[in-house]
PDB file of C-alpha atoms and ligand atoms in Angstrom:
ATOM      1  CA  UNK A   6     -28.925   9.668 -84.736  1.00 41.00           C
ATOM      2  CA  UNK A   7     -28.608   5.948 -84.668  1.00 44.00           C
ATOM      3  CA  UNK A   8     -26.495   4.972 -81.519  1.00 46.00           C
ATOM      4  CA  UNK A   9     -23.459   3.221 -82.222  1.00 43.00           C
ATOM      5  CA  UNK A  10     -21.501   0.887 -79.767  1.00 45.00           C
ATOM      6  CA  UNK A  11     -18.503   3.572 -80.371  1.00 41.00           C
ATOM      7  CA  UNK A  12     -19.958   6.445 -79.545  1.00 44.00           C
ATOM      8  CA  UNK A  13     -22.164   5.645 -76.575  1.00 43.00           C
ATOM      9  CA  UNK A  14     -18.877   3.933 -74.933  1.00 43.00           C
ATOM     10  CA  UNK A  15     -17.532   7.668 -74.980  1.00 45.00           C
ATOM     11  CA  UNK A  16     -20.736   9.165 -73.765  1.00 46.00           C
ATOM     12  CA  UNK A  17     -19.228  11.034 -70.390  1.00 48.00           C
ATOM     13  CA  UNK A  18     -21.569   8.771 -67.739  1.00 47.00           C
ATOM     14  CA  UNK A  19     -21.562   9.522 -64.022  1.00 50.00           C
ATOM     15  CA  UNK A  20     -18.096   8.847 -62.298  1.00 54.00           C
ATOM     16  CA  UNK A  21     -17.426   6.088 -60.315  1.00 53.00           C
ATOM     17  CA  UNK A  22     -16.837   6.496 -56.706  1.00 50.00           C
ATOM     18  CA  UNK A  23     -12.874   6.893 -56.066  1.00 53.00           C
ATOM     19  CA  UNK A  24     -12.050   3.287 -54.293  1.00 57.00           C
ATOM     20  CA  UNK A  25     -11.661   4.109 -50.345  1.00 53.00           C
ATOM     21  CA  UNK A  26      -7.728   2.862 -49.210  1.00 52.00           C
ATOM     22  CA  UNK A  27      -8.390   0.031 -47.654  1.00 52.00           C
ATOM     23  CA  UNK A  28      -9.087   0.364 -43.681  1.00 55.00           C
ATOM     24  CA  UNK A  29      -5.878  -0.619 -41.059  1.00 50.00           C
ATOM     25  CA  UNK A  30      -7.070  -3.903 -39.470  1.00 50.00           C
ATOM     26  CA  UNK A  31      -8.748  -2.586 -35.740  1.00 50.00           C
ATOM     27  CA  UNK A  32      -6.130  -3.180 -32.552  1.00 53.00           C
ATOM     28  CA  UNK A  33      -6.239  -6.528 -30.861  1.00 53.00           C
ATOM     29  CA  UNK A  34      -8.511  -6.000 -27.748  1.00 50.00           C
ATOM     30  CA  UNK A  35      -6.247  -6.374 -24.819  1.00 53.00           C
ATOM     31  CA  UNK A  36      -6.681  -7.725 -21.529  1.00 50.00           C
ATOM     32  CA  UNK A  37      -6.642  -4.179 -20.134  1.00 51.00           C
ATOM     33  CA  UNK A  38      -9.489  -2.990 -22.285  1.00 52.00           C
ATOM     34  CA  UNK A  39     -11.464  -5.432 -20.894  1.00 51.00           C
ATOM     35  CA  UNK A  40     -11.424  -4.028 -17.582  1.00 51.00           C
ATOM     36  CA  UNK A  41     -11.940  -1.158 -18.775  1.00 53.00           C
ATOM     37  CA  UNK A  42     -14.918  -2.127 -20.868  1.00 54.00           C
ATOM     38  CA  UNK A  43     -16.405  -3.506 -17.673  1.00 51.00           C
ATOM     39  CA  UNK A  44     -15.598  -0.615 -15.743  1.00 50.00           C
ATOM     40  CA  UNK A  45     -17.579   1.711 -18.194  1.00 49.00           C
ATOM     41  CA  UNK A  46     -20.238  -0.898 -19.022  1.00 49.00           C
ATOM     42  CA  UNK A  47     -22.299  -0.235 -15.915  1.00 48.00           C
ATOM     43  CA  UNK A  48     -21.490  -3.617 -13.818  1.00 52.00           C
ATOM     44  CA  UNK A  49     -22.005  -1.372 -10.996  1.00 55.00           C
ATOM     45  CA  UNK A  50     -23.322  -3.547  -8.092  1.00 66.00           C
ATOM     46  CA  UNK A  51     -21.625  -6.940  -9.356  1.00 77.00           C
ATOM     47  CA  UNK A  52     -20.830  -8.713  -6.180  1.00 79.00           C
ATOM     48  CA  UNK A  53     -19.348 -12.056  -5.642  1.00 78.00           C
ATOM     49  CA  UNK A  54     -16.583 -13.851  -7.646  1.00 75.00           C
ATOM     50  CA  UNK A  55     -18.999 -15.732  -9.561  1.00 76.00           C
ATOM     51  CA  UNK A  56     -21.406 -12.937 -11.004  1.00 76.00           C
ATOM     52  CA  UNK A  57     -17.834 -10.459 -11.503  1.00 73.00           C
ATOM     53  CA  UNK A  58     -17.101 -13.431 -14.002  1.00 70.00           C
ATOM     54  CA  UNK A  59     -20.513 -13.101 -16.050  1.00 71.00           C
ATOM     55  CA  UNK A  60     -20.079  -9.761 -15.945  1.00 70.00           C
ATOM     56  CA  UNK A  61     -17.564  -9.930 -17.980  1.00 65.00           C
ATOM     57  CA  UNK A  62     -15.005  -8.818 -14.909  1.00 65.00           C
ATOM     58  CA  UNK A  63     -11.626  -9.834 -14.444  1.00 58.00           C
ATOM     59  CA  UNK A  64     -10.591 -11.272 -11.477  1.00 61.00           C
ATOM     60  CA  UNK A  65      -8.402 -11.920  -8.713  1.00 70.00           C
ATOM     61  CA  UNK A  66      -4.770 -11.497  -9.683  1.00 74.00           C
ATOM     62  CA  UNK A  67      -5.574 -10.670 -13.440  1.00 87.00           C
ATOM     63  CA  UNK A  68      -2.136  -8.686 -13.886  1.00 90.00           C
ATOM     64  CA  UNK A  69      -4.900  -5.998 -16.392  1.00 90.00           C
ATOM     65  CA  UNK A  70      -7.127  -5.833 -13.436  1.00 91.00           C
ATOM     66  CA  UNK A  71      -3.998  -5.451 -10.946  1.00 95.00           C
ATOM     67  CA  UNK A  72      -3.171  -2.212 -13.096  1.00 95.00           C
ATOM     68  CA  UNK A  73      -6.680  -0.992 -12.772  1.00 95.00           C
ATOM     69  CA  UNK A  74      -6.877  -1.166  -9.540  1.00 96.00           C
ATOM     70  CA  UNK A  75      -2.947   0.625  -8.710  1.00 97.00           C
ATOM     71  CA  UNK A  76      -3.952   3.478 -11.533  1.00 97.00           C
ATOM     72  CA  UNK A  77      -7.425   4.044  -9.472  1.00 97.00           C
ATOM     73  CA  UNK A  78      -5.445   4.257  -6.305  1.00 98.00           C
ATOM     74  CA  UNK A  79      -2.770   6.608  -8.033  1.00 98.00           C
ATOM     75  CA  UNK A  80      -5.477   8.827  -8.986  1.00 97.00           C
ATOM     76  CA  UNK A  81      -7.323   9.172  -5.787  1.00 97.00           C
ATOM     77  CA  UNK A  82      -4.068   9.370  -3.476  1.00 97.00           C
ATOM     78  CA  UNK A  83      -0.923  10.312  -5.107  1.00 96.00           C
ATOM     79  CA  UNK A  84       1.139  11.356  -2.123  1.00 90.00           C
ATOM     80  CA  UNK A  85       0.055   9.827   0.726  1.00 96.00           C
ATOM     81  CA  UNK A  86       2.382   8.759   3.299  1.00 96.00           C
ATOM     82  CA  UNK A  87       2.254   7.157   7.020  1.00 96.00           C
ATOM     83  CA  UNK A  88      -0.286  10.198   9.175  1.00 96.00           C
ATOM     84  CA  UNK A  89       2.075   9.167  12.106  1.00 98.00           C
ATOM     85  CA  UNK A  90       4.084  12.440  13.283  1.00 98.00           C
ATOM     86  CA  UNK A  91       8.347  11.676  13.326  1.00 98.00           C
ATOM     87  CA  UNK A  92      11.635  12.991  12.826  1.00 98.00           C
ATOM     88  CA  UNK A  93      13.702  10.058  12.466  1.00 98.00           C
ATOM     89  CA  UNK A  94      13.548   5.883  12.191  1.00 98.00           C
ATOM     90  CA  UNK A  95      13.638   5.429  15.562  1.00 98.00           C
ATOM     91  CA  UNK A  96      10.950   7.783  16.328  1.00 98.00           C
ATOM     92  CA  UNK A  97       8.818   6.414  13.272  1.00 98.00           C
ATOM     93  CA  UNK A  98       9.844   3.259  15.250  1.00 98.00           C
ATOM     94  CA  UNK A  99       8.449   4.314  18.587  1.00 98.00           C
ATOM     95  CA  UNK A 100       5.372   5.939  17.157  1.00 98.00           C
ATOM     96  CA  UNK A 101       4.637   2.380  15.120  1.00 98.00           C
ATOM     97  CA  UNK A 102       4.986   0.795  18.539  1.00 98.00           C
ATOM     98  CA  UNK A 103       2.819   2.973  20.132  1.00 98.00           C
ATOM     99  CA  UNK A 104      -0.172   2.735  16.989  1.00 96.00           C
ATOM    100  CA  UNK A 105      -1.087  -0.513  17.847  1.00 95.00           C
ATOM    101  CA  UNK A 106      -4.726  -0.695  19.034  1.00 93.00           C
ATOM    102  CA  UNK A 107      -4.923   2.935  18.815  1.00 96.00           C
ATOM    103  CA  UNK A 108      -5.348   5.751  15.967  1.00 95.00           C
ATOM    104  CA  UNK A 109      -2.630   7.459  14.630  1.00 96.00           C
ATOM    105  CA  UNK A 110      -4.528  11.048  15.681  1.00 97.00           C
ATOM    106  CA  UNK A 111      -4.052   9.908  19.494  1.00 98.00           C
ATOM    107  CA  UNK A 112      -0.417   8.665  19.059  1.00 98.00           C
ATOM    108  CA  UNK A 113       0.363  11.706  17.534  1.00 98.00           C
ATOM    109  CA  UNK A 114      -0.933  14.034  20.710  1.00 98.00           C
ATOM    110  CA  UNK A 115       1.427  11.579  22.940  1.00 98.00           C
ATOM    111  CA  UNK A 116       4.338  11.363  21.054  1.00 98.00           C
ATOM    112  CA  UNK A 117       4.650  15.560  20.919  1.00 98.00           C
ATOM    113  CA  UNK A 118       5.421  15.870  24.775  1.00 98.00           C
ATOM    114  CA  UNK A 119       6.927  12.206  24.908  1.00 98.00           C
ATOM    115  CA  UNK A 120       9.684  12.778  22.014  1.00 98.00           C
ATOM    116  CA  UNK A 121      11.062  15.947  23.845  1.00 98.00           C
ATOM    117  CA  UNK A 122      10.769  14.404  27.098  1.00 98.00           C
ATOM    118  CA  UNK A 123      12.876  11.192  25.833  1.00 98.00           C
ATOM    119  CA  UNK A 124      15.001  12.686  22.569  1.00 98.00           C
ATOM    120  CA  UNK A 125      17.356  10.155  22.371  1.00 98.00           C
ATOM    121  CA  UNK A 126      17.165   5.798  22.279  1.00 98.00           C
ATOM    122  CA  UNK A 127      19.599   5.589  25.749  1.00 98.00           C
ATOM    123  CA  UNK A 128      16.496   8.474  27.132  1.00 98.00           C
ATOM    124  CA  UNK A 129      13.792   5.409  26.624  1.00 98.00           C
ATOM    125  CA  UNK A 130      16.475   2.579  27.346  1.00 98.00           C
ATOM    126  CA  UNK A 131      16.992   3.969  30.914  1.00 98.00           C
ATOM    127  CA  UNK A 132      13.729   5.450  31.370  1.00 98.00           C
ATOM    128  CA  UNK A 133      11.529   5.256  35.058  1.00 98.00           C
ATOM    129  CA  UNK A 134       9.163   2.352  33.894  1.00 98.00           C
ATOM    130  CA  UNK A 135       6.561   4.133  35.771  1.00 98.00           C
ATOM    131  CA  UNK A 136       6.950   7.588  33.917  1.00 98.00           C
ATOM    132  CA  UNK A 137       6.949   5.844  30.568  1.00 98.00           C
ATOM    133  CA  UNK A 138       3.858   4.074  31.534  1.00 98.00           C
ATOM    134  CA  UNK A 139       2.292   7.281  32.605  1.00 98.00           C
ATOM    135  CA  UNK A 140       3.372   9.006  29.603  1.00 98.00           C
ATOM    136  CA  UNK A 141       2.102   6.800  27.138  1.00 98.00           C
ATOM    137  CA  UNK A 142      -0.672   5.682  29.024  1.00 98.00           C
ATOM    138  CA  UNK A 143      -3.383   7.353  26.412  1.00 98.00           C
ATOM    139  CA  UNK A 144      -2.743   4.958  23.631  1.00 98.00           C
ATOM    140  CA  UNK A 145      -3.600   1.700  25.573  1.00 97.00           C
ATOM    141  CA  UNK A 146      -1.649  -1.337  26.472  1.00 97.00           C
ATOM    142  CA  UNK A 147       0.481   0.789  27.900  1.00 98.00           C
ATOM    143  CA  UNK A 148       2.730  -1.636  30.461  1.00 98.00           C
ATOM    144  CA  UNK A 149       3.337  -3.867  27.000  1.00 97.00           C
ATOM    145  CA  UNK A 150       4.054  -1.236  25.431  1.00 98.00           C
ATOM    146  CA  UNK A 151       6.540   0.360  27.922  1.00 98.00           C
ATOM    147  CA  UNK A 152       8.412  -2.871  27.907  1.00 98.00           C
ATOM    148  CA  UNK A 153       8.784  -3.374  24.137  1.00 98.00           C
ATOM    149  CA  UNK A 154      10.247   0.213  23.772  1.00 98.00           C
ATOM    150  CA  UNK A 155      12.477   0.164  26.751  1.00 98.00           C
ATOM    151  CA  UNK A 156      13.851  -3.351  25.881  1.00 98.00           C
ATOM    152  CA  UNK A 157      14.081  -2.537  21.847  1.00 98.00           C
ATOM    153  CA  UNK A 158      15.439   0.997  22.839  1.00 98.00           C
ATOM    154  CA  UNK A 159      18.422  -0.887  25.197  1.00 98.00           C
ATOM    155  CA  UNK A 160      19.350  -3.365  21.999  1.00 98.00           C
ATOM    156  CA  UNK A 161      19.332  -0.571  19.666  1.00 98.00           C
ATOM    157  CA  UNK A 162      21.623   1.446  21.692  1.00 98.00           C
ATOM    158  CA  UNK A 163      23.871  -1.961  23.161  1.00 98.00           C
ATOM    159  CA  UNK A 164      23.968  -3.550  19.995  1.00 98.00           C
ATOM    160  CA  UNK A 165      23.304  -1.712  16.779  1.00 98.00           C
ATOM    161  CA  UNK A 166      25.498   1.482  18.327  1.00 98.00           C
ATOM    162  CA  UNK A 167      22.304   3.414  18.522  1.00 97.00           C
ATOM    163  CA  UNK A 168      21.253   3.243  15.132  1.00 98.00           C
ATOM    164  CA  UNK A 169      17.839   1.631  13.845  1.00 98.00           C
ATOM    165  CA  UNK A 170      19.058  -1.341  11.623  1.00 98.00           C
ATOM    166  CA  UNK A 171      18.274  -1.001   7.888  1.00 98.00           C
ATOM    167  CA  UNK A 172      16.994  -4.896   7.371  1.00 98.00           C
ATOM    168  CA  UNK A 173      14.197  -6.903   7.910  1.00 98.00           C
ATOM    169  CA  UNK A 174      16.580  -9.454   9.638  1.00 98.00           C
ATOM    170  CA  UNK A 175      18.146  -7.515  12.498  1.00 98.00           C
ATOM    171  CA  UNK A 176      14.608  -5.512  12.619  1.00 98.00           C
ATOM    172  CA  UNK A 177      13.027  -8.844  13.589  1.00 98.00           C
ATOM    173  CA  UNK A 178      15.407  -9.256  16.341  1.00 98.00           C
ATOM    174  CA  UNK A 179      13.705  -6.369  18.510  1.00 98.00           C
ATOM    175  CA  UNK A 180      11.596  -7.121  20.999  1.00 95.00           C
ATOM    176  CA  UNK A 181       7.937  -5.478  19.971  1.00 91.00           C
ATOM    177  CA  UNK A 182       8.561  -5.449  16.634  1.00 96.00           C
ATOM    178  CA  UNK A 183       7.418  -8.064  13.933  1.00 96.00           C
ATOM    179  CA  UNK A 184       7.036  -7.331   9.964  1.00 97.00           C
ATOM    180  CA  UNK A 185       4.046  -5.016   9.736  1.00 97.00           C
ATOM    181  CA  UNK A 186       6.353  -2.631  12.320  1.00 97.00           C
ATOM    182  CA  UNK A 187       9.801  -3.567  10.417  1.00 98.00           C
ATOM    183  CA  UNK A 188       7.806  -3.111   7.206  1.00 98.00           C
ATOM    184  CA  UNK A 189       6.838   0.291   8.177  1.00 98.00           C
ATOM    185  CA  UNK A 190      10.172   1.378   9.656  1.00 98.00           C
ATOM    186  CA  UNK A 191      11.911   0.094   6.235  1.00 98.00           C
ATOM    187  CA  UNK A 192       9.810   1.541   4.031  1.00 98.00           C
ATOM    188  CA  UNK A 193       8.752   5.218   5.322  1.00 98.00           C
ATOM    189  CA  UNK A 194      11.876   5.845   7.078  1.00 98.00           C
ATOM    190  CA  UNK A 195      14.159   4.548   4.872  1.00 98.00           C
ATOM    191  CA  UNK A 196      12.464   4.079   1.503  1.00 98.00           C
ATOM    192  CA  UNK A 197      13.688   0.399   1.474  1.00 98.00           C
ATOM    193  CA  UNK A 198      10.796  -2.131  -0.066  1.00 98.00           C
ATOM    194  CA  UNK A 199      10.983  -5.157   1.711  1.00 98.00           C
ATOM    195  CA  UNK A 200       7.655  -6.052   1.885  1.00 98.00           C
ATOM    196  CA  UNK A 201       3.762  -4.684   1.995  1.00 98.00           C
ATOM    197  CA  UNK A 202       2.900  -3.355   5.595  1.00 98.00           C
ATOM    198  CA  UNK A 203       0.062  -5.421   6.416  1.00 98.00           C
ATOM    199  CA  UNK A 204      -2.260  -3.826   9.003  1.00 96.00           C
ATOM    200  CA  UNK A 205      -5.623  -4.293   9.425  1.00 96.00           C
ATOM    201  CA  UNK A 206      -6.803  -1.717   6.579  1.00 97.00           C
ATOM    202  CA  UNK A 207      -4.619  -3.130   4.167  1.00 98.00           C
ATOM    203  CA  UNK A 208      -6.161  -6.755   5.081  1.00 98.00           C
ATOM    204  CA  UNK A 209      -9.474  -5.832   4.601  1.00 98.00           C
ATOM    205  CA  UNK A 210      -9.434  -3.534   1.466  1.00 98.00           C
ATOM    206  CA  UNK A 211      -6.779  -6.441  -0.538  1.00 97.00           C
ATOM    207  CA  UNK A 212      -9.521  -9.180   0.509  1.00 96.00           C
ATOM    208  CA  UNK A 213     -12.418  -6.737  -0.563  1.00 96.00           C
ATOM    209  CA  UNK A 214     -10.502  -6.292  -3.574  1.00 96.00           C
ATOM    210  CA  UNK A 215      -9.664 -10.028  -4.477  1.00 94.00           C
ATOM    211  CA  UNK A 216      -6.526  -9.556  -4.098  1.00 95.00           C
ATOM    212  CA  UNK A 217      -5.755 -12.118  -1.597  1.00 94.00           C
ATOM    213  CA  UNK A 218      -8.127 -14.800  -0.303  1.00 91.00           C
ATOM    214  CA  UNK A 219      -5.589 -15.404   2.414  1.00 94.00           C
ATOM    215  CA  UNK A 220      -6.449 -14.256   6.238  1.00 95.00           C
ATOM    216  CA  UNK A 221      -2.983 -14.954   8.022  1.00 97.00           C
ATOM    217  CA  UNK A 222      -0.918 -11.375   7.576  1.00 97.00           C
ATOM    218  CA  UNK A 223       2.058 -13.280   6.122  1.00 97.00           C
ATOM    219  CA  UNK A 224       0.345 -14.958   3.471  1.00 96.00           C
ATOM    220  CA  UNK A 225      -1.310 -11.880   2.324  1.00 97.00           C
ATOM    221  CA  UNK A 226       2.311  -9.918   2.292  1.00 97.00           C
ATOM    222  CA  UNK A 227       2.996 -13.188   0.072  1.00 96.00           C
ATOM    223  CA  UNK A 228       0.019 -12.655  -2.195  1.00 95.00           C
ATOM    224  CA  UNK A 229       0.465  -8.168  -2.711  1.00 96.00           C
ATOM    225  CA  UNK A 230       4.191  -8.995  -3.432  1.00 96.00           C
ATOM    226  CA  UNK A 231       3.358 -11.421  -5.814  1.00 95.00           C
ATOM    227  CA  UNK A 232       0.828  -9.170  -7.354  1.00 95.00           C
ATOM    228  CA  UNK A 233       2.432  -6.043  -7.361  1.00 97.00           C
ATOM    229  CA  UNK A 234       5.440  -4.582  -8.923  1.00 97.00           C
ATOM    230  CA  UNK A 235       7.686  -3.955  -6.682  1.00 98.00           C
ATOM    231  CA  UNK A 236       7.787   0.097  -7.230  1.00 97.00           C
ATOM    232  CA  UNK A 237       4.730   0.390  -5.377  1.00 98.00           C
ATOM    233  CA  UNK A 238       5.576  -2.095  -2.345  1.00 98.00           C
ATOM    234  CA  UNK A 239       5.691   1.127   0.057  1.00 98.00           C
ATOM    235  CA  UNK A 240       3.004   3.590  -1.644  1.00 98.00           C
ATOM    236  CA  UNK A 241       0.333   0.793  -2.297  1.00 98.00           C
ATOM    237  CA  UNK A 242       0.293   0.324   1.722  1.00 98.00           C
ATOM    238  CA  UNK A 243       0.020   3.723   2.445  1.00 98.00           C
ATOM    239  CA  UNK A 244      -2.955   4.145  -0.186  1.00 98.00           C
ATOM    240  CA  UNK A 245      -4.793   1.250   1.433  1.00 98.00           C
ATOM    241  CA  UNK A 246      -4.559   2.535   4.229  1.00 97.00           C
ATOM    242  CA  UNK A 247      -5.747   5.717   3.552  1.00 97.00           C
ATOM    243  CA  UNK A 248      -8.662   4.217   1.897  1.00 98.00           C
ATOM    244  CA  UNK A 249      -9.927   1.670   4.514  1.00 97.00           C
ATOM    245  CA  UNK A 250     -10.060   5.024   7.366  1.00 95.00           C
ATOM    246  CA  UNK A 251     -12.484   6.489   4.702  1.00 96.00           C
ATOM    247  CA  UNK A 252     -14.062   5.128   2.134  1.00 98.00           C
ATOM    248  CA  UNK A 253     -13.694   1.088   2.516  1.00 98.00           C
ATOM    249  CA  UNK A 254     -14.691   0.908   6.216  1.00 97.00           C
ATOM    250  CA  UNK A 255     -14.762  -1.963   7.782  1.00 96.00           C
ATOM    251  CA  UNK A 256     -18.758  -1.914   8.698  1.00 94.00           C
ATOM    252  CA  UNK A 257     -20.119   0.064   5.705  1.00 95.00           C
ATOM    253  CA  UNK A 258     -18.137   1.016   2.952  1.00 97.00           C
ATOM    254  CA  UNK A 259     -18.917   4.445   1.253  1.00 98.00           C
ATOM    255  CA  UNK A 260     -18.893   2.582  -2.030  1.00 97.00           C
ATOM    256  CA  UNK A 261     -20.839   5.047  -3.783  1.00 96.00           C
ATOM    257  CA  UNK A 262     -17.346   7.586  -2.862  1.00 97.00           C
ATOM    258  CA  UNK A 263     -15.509   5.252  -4.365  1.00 98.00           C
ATOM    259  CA  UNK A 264     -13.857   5.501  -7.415  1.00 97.00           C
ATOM    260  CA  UNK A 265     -12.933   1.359  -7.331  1.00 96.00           C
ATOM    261  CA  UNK A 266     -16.541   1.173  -7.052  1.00 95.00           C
ATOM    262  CA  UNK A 267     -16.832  -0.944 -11.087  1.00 91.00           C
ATOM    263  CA  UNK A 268     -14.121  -2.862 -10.762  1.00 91.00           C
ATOM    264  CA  UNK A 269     -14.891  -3.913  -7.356  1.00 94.00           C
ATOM    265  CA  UNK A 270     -17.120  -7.364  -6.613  1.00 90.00           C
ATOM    266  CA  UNK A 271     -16.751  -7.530  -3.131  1.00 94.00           C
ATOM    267  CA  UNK A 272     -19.522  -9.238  -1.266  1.00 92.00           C
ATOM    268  CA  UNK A 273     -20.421  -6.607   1.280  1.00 93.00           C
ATOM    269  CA  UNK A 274     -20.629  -4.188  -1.372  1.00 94.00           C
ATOM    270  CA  UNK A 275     -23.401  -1.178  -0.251  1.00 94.00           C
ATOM    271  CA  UNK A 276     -24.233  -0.544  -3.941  1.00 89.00           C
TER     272      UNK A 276
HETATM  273  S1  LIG B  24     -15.529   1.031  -0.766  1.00 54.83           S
HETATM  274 FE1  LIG B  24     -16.874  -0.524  -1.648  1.00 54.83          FE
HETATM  275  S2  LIG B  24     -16.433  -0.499  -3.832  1.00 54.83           S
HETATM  276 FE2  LIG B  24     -14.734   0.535  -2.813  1.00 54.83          FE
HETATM  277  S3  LIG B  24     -13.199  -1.046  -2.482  1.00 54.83           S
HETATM  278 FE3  LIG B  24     -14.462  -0.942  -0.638  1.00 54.83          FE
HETATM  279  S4  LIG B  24     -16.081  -2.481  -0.927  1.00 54.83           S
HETATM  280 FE4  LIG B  24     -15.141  -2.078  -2.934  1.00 54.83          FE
END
């Protein structure tokens, strides 16, 4: 049969494909993806400011890589909180006073015979000098220390009617105690975020982490408060600190325990 234009228009042919709907446009990359792009992307052992920037790494105060860094702590210590043993402020208080140049394991074995020996702030205001030296002898500087608790003991009791004050302000006025103490006091006693605690964990780790580039204590308070939302003030202290007694050491970090480990650059890295 002779093929006609007609008939070989109706000739059933192969279908055509059904058209696809057309595809949503893909999400804008954000900020935060790209940290965690380089997190996954193997830029293990990136060190330095300068080769964390090839790498593709945000840094410093990158608000993305600030969020990175709190959700990694989050994750590997939820609920930690000061490892010094107390009932109350002013014991917190003490015990704070007592922690300096010492571990909080050792402060803790004095303070459980020295808080039932002295129970009350007028028992260390009017303390022997000599027995409080003796007592708290184990935890070092213990003559500087004596004074500072018997003199910030006397104020609290003569002039804030026994009661630890609840501000940085009058805090600052007691002998022995300057903001890393009244920091602590504030915010694990009372839950009031004033500031960061700033001890020597928390400077190491926040330099480590390029957080601050700052060495003097007050500057890098000024730096984390900056950086951080102001939530996490009390926890993020408490984290660091946990952190710097065991994985970021001060002499050789166990970076390969650590789960900041890719979006860390610092220098003294040991992978
Ligand atoms: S342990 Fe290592 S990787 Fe982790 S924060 Fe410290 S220096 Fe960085």
């Amino acid at each position: 049969m002779k093929r006609t234009r007609a008939n070989s228009a109706k000739k059933p042919g192969p279908r055509k494909p059904a058209r696809k709907p057309a595809r949503k446009p893909a999400r804008q990359a954000t900020r935060g993806d790209a940290v965690q792009q380089a997190a996954a992307s193997g830029t293990a052992g990136v060190k330095g400011r300068a080769a964390a920037r090839k790498a593709g790494l945000l840094i410093s105060g990158d608000p993305a890589r600030v969020r990175a860094i709190l959700a990694k702590l989050d994750e590997a210590y939820p609920n930690v909180t000061s490892a010094l043993e107390y009932r109350d402020a002013f014991q917190l208080l003490i015990a704070t006073i007592l922690s300096a140049q010492c571990t909080d394991v050792r402060v803790n074995e004095v303070t459980r015979t020295l808080f039932p020996k002295y129970p009350t702030p007028e028992a260390f205001a009017y303390a022997n000098p000599a027995e409080l030296e003796a007592a708290i002898r184990p935890t070092g500087f213990f003559r500087n220390k004596t004074k500072s608790i018997m003199a910030t003991s006397k104020k609290i009791v003569e002039e804030f009617s026994g009661a630890v004050p609840r501000n940085m302000e009058d805090l600052l006025t007691l002998p022995g105690v300057a903001r890393k103490t009244a920091n602590v006091v504030l915010g694990t006693a009372f839950g009031i975020a004033a500031g960061v605690v700033v001890d020597t964990h928390v400077m190491r780790v926040s330099a480590r982490l390029d957080l601050t580039q700052e060495t003097d204590p007050r500057k890098i308070e000024q730096d984390l408060t900056r950086l951080l939302p102001k939530e996490k003030w009390i926890l993020f202290a408490h984290q660091l600190i946990w952190h710097g007694r065991r994985v970021c050491i001060a002499r050789k970090p166990r970076c390969m325990e650590c789960n900041l480990e890719r979006i860390c650059y610092a220098k003294d890295k040991t992978v």
